[in-house]
Amino acid sequence: MRYRLLSTLVAAATVAAVETATETYEYVVVGSGPGGGPLACDLARAGYKTLLIEAGGDEGDNPTYSELGNFLEAANDEATRWDFWVKHSDDPKRELEFKHMTWDTGDGTFYVGLNPPAGAKQLGIQYPRAAVLGGCAMHNGGVCSLPQDEDWNLIVNATGDTSWEASKMRQYLKKIEKNDYLPSGNAAHGYTGWLSTSTGDASWAKNDSLPATKILKKMAELTGQNPADVASLANSDILGAYDNKDDITSFYNMVQHADKNGKRSSPNNYVRATLADPKKYPLTLKLHTLATKVLFANATAAGGLPRAIGVEVMEGASLYRADPKHVPGTKGNTTQILASREVIVSGGAFNSPQLLKLSGIGPAAELQKFGIPVIKDLLGVGEKLADNYEGSLLGLATEPIQGAGLITMMFRTPSAPTKKRNIFTWCGVLSFEGFWPGFPTDYGPHEYECAMVHIGPKSQAGSVRLLSADPQDVPDINFRFYEHNGDVDLHELVEGGKLLREAWQAAGAPTLPFNELHPCPGTAAGANCSDAAQAESYKTQAYSHHATSTCAIGGDKDPMAVLDSKFRVRGVVGLRVVDASSFPVVPGAFPSLPTMMISTKAAEDIIADAQKAG
């Protein structure tokens, strides 16, 4: 398949000149997504003069972004899209088995597939990120779920900081949430925060004649739930406070960060509300500003440790080469901005480690390779890249499935190593097979899919590494899927797919038989598809969009720890990282909400330190 390469413009290059720093703030926050946006607002609302830097623009009034239902269009939109072309392994042959491998044909088009035209340049596997006020919370599907309790508690175990205990972390959900789907007064939820949460209509599950309801009941039977209760189970609160919640297999009503009218709720709303508030909070926003380096000075008061004193930025739109609108050779004016208290980096799992390395913080050998002076040798920067494995069961029904609502379930497969559930699935008349230019494929009204997110992947071997010292360059990103204990994870995915396939057979006529497209092409019930064949499909066609852990929190004795439990970068002063890269592991099934929660926690930590310092 061919797709248009966007904005293939040619213009003369401009040369950047470094200007003297003219602005000083107490805090400078780099990145306005789920980590940085709320944090900047909280600091400003506490009275601290705060600058929020965002490389993209503001699309908050654009229906493509403000209407959550347009999320597929938003993720494809060149107005905000940064294209990272990633690898899933170190094996070139395996990479070429990914059916949505993307190529630059050289004539202004992309080719997506396994048989590129002669002379096409292999780009990689598309991993779009959003350069826009609000970050990736502006182009995602808005799915909200909570980490497993052990994802919080492992930080306690590693650092001794009991403020991370799972029982204490719900307070941050309650603080940011404006619940639109439950009556007020539910002690597990918040009702006055900045983040609206809502659910869809699950009343379809009351109609026993629908094929989707028959599938739902069979899923209940196969997972130990009562088929007679599916109408109420399908409306369960996925963010509820349940005893031993991570051991519970159950249907849920999917929660999204949107209001009850379908308007996306994100850090964009919080930033705009803070800027417009009559109280005139001291928040400044700089859009189209690419942070290129954190600035340091030696501070004897800090025991001789280097102190972050500001950032160097390049001003202008589409300066980063991941931007499809970038014009080769274009640079912006370079300016230095000072921070009297701290710099907070919130660029996400790809850009935060890149910025740290460009600033001299990271593995010394890697920095020296590109002539970057070493401020602090930190081995873990850019390492331990983690992500959920995602796969799906996709087929075409004999007749379109009428009246099908969205089925959401979290369940445990038989071989899971603990009692914890390990699969998050959602099923419906949809098609989602990962990312490529122009995704997804529309298979028409007969399509039906159960998409799966694997919770708690065993391997964490990915990396984000520099290709140059040029801040406009995109780093080398390799997830190294299934590098460790891959057979275990693949077996769990196969078990999940087999359970869902069996449930499909309950749909009855005229829906049956399904013509399965993957992982077992052409089989009605997977009868002629071995477990090994299914595992190979999940291995070569896995996709993901929940990158985390490249600047991970860890204990004092962990040589790979980048941050302490207060998000402070080890070995320097005045610098923190607050975003999805901070998590030691992927937090559950979807990291957007957990990242907004830790943003609020980080604000508390930073304000507490500021009050002590005076």
Tab-separated table of C-alpha atoms in Angstrom, residues 195-548:
chain	number	residue	atom	x	y	z
A	195	LEU	CA	-9.927	15.531	34.477
A	196	SER	CA	-13.408	14.450	33.386
A	197	THR	CA	-14.044	10.697	33.262
A	198	SER	CA	-17.014	9.034	31.603
A	199	THR	CA	-18.295	5.700	30.319
A	200	GLY	CA	-20.378	4.501	27.392
A	201	ASP	CA	-23.848	2.980	27.236
A	202	ALA	CA	-23.786	-0.688	28.248
A	203	SER	CA	-27.538	-1.238	28.055
A	204	TRP	CA	-27.122	-3.361	24.898
A	205	ALA	CA	-25.908	-6.197	27.161
A	206	LYS	CA	-29.501	-6.630	28.400
A	207	ASN	CA	-30.588	-7.877	24.949
A	208	ASP	CA	-29.959	-11.624	24.951
A	209	SER	CA	-30.738	-11.942	21.233
A	210	LEU	CA	-27.736	-9.919	20.090
A	211	PRO	CA	-24.722	-11.885	18.813
A	212	ALA	CA	-22.454	-9.677	20.922
A	213	THR	CA	-24.435	-10.547	24.046
A	214	LYS	CA	-24.108	-14.237	23.229
A	215	ILE	CA	-20.347	-13.749	22.922
A	216	LEU	CA	-20.386	-11.817	26.186
A	217	LYS	CA	-22.171	-14.652	27.986
A	218	LYS	CA	-19.754	-17.218	26.628
A	219	MET	CA	-16.825	-15.095	27.770
A	220	ALA	CA	-18.415	-15.025	31.206
A	221	GLU	CA	-18.742	-18.808	31.251
A	222	LEU	CA	-15.126	-19.310	30.145
A	223	THR	CA	-13.751	-16.962	32.800
A	224	GLY	CA	-15.793	-18.101	35.793
A	225	GLN	CA	-18.328	-15.264	35.771
A	226	ASN	CA	-22.078	-15.776	35.906
A	227	PRO	CA	-23.543	-15.513	32.384
A	228	ALA	CA	-26.880	-14.493	33.900
A	229	ASP	CA	-25.242	-11.371	35.375
A	230	VAL	CA	-23.528	-10.004	32.265
A	231	ALA	CA	-25.866	-7.000	31.932
A	232	SER	CA	-24.749	-5.683	35.320
A	233	LEU	CA	-21.156	-6.916	35.044
A	234	ALA	CA	-20.693	-5.009	31.780
A	235	ASN	CA	-21.386	-1.818	33.703
A	236	SER	CA	-18.809	-2.463	36.455
A	237	ASP	CA	-16.495	0.380	37.441
A	238	ILE	CA	-13.002	-0.359	36.141
A	239	LEU	CA	-11.565	2.331	38.438
A	240	GLY	CA	-13.390	1.045	41.500
A	241	ALA	CA	-11.698	0.324	44.828
A	242	TYR	CA	-12.052	-3.437	45.246
A	243	ASP	CA	-10.270	-5.737	47.666
A	244	ASN	CA	-7.655	-7.744	45.765
A	245	LYS	CA	-8.697	-5.912	42.607
A	246	ASP	CA	-5.817	-7.264	40.538
A	247	ASP	CA	-6.958	-10.852	41.102
A	248	ILE	CA	-10.493	-10.198	39.835
A	249	THR	CA	-11.542	-11.400	36.395
A	250	SER	CA	-14.468	-9.253	35.363
A	251	PHE	CA	-16.216	-7.321	32.657
A	252	TYR	CA	-16.156	-3.543	32.963
A	253	ASN	CA	-17.563	-0.459	31.352
A	254	MET	CA	-14.548	1.189	29.743
A	255	VAL	CA	-13.724	4.571	31.306
A	256	GLN	CA	-12.287	7.329	29.144
A	257	HIS	CA	-10.900	10.762	29.973
A	258	ALA	CA	-13.748	12.642	28.359
A	259	ASP	CA	-16.881	14.337	29.601
A	260	LYS	CA	-20.333	12.807	29.252
A	261	ASN	CA	-20.786	14.600	25.915
A	262	GLY	CA	-17.706	12.979	24.395
A	263	LYS	CA	-15.428	16.018	24.699
A	264	ARG	CA	-11.827	14.994	25.322
A	265	SER	CA	-10.505	15.929	28.750
A	266	SER	CA	-6.723	16.262	28.974
A	267	PRO	CA	-3.885	18.410	30.309
A	268	ASN	CA	-4.736	20.801	27.479
A	269	ASN	CA	-7.929	21.774	29.311
A	270	TYR	CA	-6.108	22.200	32.619
A	271	VAL	CA	-3.383	24.383	31.127
A	272	ARG	CA	-5.863	26.581	29.287
A	273	ALA	CA	-8.039	26.920	32.385
A	274	THR	CA	-5.012	27.873	34.486
A	275	LEU	CA	-3.919	30.514	31.978
A	276	ALA	CA	-7.443	31.964	31.758
A	277	ASP	CA	-8.209	31.937	35.480
A	278	PRO	CA	-9.055	35.396	36.910
A	279	LYS	CA	-6.630	34.677	39.752
A	280	LYS	CA	-3.825	35.197	37.187
A	281	TYR	CA	-1.633	32.327	38.230
A	282	PRO	CA	2.041	32.837	37.280
A	283	LEU	CA	2.084	30.316	34.426
A	284	THR	CA	3.725	31.130	31.098
A	285	LEU	CA	3.316	28.875	28.062
A	286	LYS	CA	5.768	28.777	25.173
A	287	LEU	CA	4.553	26.805	22.163
A	288	HIS	CA	6.640	25.735	19.158
A	289	THR	CA	9.695	25.623	21.424
A	290	LEU	CA	12.063	22.658	21.234
A	291	ALA	CA	14.208	22.075	24.316
A	292	THR	CA	17.722	21.177	23.180
A	293	LYS	CA	19.755	21.037	26.391
A	294	VAL	CA	19.544	21.386	30.161
A	295	LEU	CA	22.040	23.944	31.424
A	296	PHE	CA	24.205	23.223	34.462
A	297	ALA	CA	26.462	25.049	36.874
A	298	ASN	CA	28.567	23.764	39.755
A	299	ALA	CA	26.957	24.483	43.127
A	300	THR	CA	29.156	24.314	46.183
A	301	ALA	CA	26.076	24.525	48.396
A	302	ALA	CA	24.995	21.236	46.911
A	303	GLY	CA	28.231	19.533	47.872
A	304	GLY	CA	29.841	20.248	44.534
A	305	LEU	CA	27.147	18.478	42.528
A	306	PRO	CA	26.197	20.015	39.182
A	307	ARG	CA	23.022	22.100	39.426
A	308	ALA	CA	20.466	22.512	36.662
A	309	ILE	CA	20.009	26.245	36.121
A	310	GLY	CA	17.869	26.386	32.995
A	311	VAL	CA	17.369	25.131	29.473
A	312	GLU	CA	18.508	25.932	26.010
A	313	VAL	CA	15.686	25.998	23.479
A	314	MET	CA	15.230	26.373	19.746
A	315	GLU	CA	12.209	28.449	18.793
A	316	GLY	CA	10.098	27.624	15.773
A	317	ALA	CA	7.546	25.150	14.446
A	318	SER	CA	8.364	21.661	13.171
A	319	LEU	CA	12.032	21.769	14.131
A	320	TYR	CA	12.288	18.150	15.281
A	321	ARG	CA	12.928	15.720	12.450
A	322	ALA	CA	10.222	13.313	13.621
A	323	ASP	CA	7.737	15.964	12.492
A	324	PRO	CA	6.485	15.113	8.977
A	325	LYS	CA	6.288	18.874	8.309
A	326	HIS	CA	9.961	19.405	9.095
A	327	VAL	CA	11.850	21.131	6.294
A	328	PRO	CA	15.377	19.749	5.995
A	329	GLY	CA	17.989	22.253	7.094
A	330	THR	CA	15.586	24.417	9.059
A	331	LYS	CA	16.716	25.645	12.453
A	332	GLY	CA	15.283	28.141	14.894
A	333	ASN	CA	16.760	30.873	17.032
A	334	THR	CA	18.451	29.371	20.074
A	335	THR	CA	17.771	30.967	23.439
A	336	GLN	CA	18.684	30.159	27.028
A	337	ILE	CA	16.042	30.353	29.766
A	338	LEU	CA	16.960	30.213	33.444
A	339	ALA	CA	15.261	28.381	36.318
A	340	SER	CA	16.014	29.666	39.813
A	341	ARG	CA	14.635	26.558	41.511
A	342	GLU	CA	14.365	23.531	39.217
A	343	VAL	CA	14.069	22.168	35.711
A	344	ILE	CA	11.498	19.384	35.220
A	345	VAL	CA	11.786	17.236	32.089
A	346	SER	CA	8.502	15.702	30.896
A	347	GLY	CA	9.159	14.823	27.283
A	348	GLY	CA	8.021	11.214	27.453
A	349	ALA	CA	9.771	7.867	27.189
A	350	PHE	CA	11.616	8.783	23.975
A	351	ASN	CA	12.434	12.461	24.349
A	352	SER	CA	13.209	12.684	28.055
A	353	PRO	CA	16.196	10.308	27.878
A	354	GLN	CA	17.316	11.970	24.656
A	355	LEU	CA	17.293	15.406	26.297
A	356	LEU	CA	19.162	14.123	29.353
A	357	LYS	CA	21.838	12.591	27.157
A	358	LEU	CA	22.187	15.729	25.035
A	359	SER	CA	22.700	17.563	28.344
A	360	GLY	CA	25.481	15.240	29.494
A	361	ILE	CA	23.508	12.833	31.674
A	362	GLY	CA	23.592	9.209	30.607
A	363	PRO	CA	25.972	6.328	29.888
A	364	ALA	CA	29.407	7.964	29.631
A	365	ALA	CA	30.575	5.796	26.728
A	366	GLU	CA	27.552	6.750	24.638
A	367	LEU	CA	27.950	10.456	25.372
A	368	GLN	CA	31.667	10.441	24.639
A	369	LYS	CA	30.999	8.749	21.309
A	370	PHE	CA	29.251	11.925	20.200
A	371	GLY	CA	31.544	14.402	21.919
A	372	ILE	CA	29.053	15.333	24.639
A	373	PRO	CA	30.725	16.420	27.892
A	374	VAL	CA	29.706	14.068	30.706
A	375	ILE	CA	27.908	15.797	33.570
A	376	LYS	CA	26.825	12.547	35.241
A	377	ASP	CA	27.464	8.976	34.154
A	378	LEU	CA	24.057	7.331	34.596
A	379	LEU	CA	23.848	3.916	32.959
A	380	GLY	CA	20.054	3.664	33.089
A	381	VAL	CA	19.207	6.709	30.981
A	382	GLY	CA	17.512	5.424	27.843
A	383	GLU	CA	17.639	1.798	28.983
A	384	LYS	CA	14.963	-0.567	30.352
A	385	LEU	CA	12.483	0.653	27.719
A	386	ALA	CA	9.258	-1.225	28.415
A	387	ASP	CA	5.854	-1.573	26.805
A	388	ASN	CA	2.764	-3.741	26.841
A	389	TYR	CA	2.575	-6.313	24.075
A	390	GLU	CA	-0.571	-5.849	22.023
A	391	GLY	CA	-2.230	-8.253	19.659
A	392	SER	CA	-5.689	-9.134	18.484
A	393	LEU	CA	-8.143	-11.680	17.209
A	394	LEU	CA	-9.667	-10.190	14.055
A	395	GLY	CA	-12.239	-11.760	11.771
A	396	LEU	CA	-15.058	-11.134	9.346
A	397	ALA	CA	-18.514	-12.335	10.332
A	398	THR	CA	-20.771	-13.945	7.747
A	399	GLU	CA	-23.291	-11.183	8.378
A	400	PRO	CA	-22.639	-7.805	10.063
A	401	ILE	CA	-23.002	-7.956	13.835
A	402	GLN	CA	-25.949	-5.714	14.575
A	403	GLY	CA	-26.330	-3.845	17.852
A	404	ALA	CA	-22.869	-4.770	19.087
A	405	GLY	CA	-21.610	-2.769	22.011
A	406	LEU	CA	-18.077	-2.641	23.331
A	407	ILE	CA	-17.070	-5.555	25.557
A	408	THR	CA	-14.301	-4.749	28.057
A	409	MET	CA	-12.803	-7.460	30.222
A	410	MET	CA	-9.716	-8.014	32.341
A	411	PHE	CA	-8.893	-11.670	32.923
A	412	ARG	CA	-6.227	-14.166	33.873
A	413	THR	CA	-5.035	-16.845	31.479
A	414	PRO	CA	-4.436	-20.346	32.900
A	415	SER	CA	-0.635	-20.247	32.692
A	416	ALA	CA	-0.182	-16.793	34.245
A	417	PRO	CA	2.620	-17.078	36.826
A	418	THR	CA	0.621	-15.410	39.599
A	419	LYS	CA	-3.016	-14.969	40.535
A	420	LYS	CA	-2.990	-11.557	38.856
A	421	ARG	CA	-5.010	-10.981	35.724
A	422	ASN	CA	-2.745	-10.526	32.718
A	423	ILE	CA	-4.959	-9.612	29.752
A	424	PHE	CA	-7.016	-6.476	29.119
A	425	THR	CA	-9.314	-7.014	26.144
A	426	TRP	CA	-11.946	-4.993	24.367
A	427	CYS	CA	-14.154	-6.462	21.656
A	428	GLY	CA	-16.438	-4.870	19.126
A	429	VAL	CA	-17.072	-3.921	15.520
A	430	LEU	CA	-13.642	-2.396	15.041
A	431	SER	CA	-10.239	-2.915	13.526
A	432	PHE	CA	-7.014	-1.976	15.291
A	433	GLU	CA	-3.778	-3.711	14.292
A	434	GLY	CA	-1.138	-1.214	15.350
A	435	PHE	CA	0.242	1.873	13.653
A	436	TRP	CA	1.310	2.739	10.130
A	437	PRO	CA	0.656	5.761	7.917
A	438	GLY	CA	-3.081	5.898	7.326
A	439	PHE	CA	-4.008	3.208	9.889
A	440	PRO	CA	-6.358	1.408	10.525
A	441	THR	CA	-7.589	-0.865	7.754
A	442	ASP	CA	-11.364	-0.693	7.395
A	443	TYR	CA	-12.605	-4.190	6.649
A	444	GLY	CA	-16.201	-3.048	6.356
A	445	PRO	CA	-19.344	-3.846	8.363
A	446	HIS	CA	-18.449	-7.523	8.783
A	447	GLU	CA	-15.318	-6.831	10.867
A	448	TYR	CA	-15.158	-7.880	14.504
A	449	GLU	CA	-12.140	-7.778	16.785
A	450	CYS	CA	-11.004	-8.514	20.281
A	451	ALA	CA	-7.874	-6.474	20.902
A	452	MET	CA	-5.576	-7.548	23.730
A	453	VAL	CA	-3.111	-5.669	25.916
A	454	HIS	CA	-0.735	-7.921	27.826
A	455	ILE	CA	-0.291	-6.749	31.409
A	456	GLY	CA	3.070	-7.187	33.111
A	457	PRO	CA	5.383	-8.221	30.250
A	458	LYS	CA	8.382	-10.164	31.534
A	459	SER	CA	10.998	-8.565	29.294
A	460	GLN	CA	12.306	-5.026	29.619
A	461	ALA	CA	15.248	-4.906	27.270
A	462	GLY	CA	14.472	-1.938	25.033
A	463	SER	CA	16.551	1.196	24.606
A	464	VAL	CA	16.540	4.787	23.373
A	465	ARG	CA	20.015	5.723	22.159
A	466	LEU	CA	21.481	8.727	20.422
A	467	LEU	CA	22.345	8.730	16.744
A	468	SER	CA	24.102	12.092	17.020
A	469	ALA	CA	24.554	15.107	19.274
A	470	ASP	CA	22.110	17.072	17.128
A	471	PRO	CA	18.953	17.818	19.189
A	472	GLN	CA	16.864	17.859	16.008
A	473	ASP	CA	17.768	14.248	15.255
A	474	VAL	CA	15.516	11.373	16.284
A	475	PRO	CA	17.126	8.695	18.497
A	476	ASP	CA	17.456	5.011	17.731
A	477	ILE	CA	14.586	3.162	19.449
A	478	ASN	CA	14.547	-0.604	19.804
A	479	PHE	CA	11.984	-2.323	22.035
A	480	ARG	CA	13.598	-5.794	21.797
A	481	PHE	CA	10.249	-7.458	22.299
A	482	TYR	CA	10.291	-10.882	23.986
A	483	GLU	CA	14.052	-10.655	24.660
A	484	HIS	CA	13.616	-12.306	28.066
A	485	ASN	CA	11.030	-14.966	28.970
A	486	GLY	CA	9.342	-14.342	25.642
A	487	ASP	CA	7.950	-17.865	25.425
A	488	VAL	CA	6.070	-17.288	28.678
A	489	ASP	CA	4.472	-14.061	27.480
A	490	LEU	CA	3.644	-15.501	24.077
A	491	HIS	CA	1.960	-18.503	25.665
A	492	GLU	CA	-0.216	-16.156	27.734
A	493	LEU	CA	-1.233	-14.248	24.585
A	494	VAL	CA	-2.040	-17.485	22.783
A	495	GLU	CA	-4.206	-18.608	25.704
A	496	GLY	CA	-6.009	-15.276	25.669
A	497	GLY	CA	-6.667	-15.483	21.950
A	498	LYS	CA	-7.935	-19.051	22.152
A	499	LEU	CA	-10.397	-18.150	24.900
A	500	LEU	CA	-11.739	-15.247	22.855
A	501	ARG	CA	-11.987	-17.366	19.717
A	502	GLU	CA	-14.007	-19.969	21.604
A	503	ALA	CA	-16.347	-17.268	22.856
A	504	TRP	CA	-16.926	-16.046	19.298
A	505	GLN	CA	-18.437	-19.405	18.372
A	506	ALA	CA	-21.420	-18.605	20.606
A	507	ALA	CA	-22.543	-15.803	18.275
A	508	GLY	CA	-24.740	-18.197	16.327
A	509	ALA	CA	-26.302	-17.832	12.869
A	510	PRO	CA	-26.169	-15.743	10.759
A	511	THR	CA	-22.980	-14.326	12.304
A	512	LEU	CA	-21.059	-17.597	12.058
A	513	PRO	CA	-18.738	-18.691	10.718
A	514	PHE	CA	-16.085	-16.029	11.225
A	515	ASN	CA	-13.415	-15.775	8.556
A	516	GLU	CA	-10.438	-15.177	10.816
A	517	LEU	CA	-7.838	-12.767	9.464
A	518	HIS	CA	-5.322	-13.236	12.281
A	519	PRO	CA	-3.692	-14.823	14.113
A	520	CYS	CA	-5.097	-17.881	12.250
A	521	PRO	CA	-5.963	-16.719	8.718
A	522	GLY	CA	-8.789	-18.494	6.969
A	523	THR	CA	-9.848	-20.700	9.865
A	524	ALA	CA	-13.335	-20.538	11.306
A	525	ALA	CA	-12.346	-21.626	14.781
A	526	GLY	CA	-8.566	-21.919	14.751
A	527	ALA	CA	-8.843	-25.684	14.460
A	528	ASN	CA	-6.059	-25.909	11.905
A	529	CYS	CA	-3.776	-23.369	13.597
A	530	SER	CA	-1.249	-24.663	16.105
A	531	ASP	CA	-0.256	-22.894	19.297
A	532	ALA	CA	3.198	-22.456	17.788
A	533	ALA	CA	1.761	-20.745	14.709
A	534	GLN	CA	-0.317	-18.427	16.860
A	535	ALA	CA	2.675	-17.605	19.049
A	536	GLU	CA	4.720	-16.782	15.967
A	537	SER	CA	1.985	-14.434	14.778
A	538	TYR	CA	1.842	-12.625	18.119
A	539	LYS	CA	5.640	-12.421	18.112
A	540	THR	CA	6.146	-10.985	14.640
A	541	GLN	CA	3.008	-8.828	14.499
A	542	ALA	CA	2.964	-7.438	18.054
A	543	TYR	CA	2.469	-3.694	18.330
A	544	SER	CA	2.422	-1.226	21.188
A	545	HIS	CA	1.866	2.378	22.239
A	546	HIS	CA	2.628	2.501	25.969
A	547	ALA	CA	6.379	3.190	26.115
A	548	THR	CA	7.758	3.700	29.636
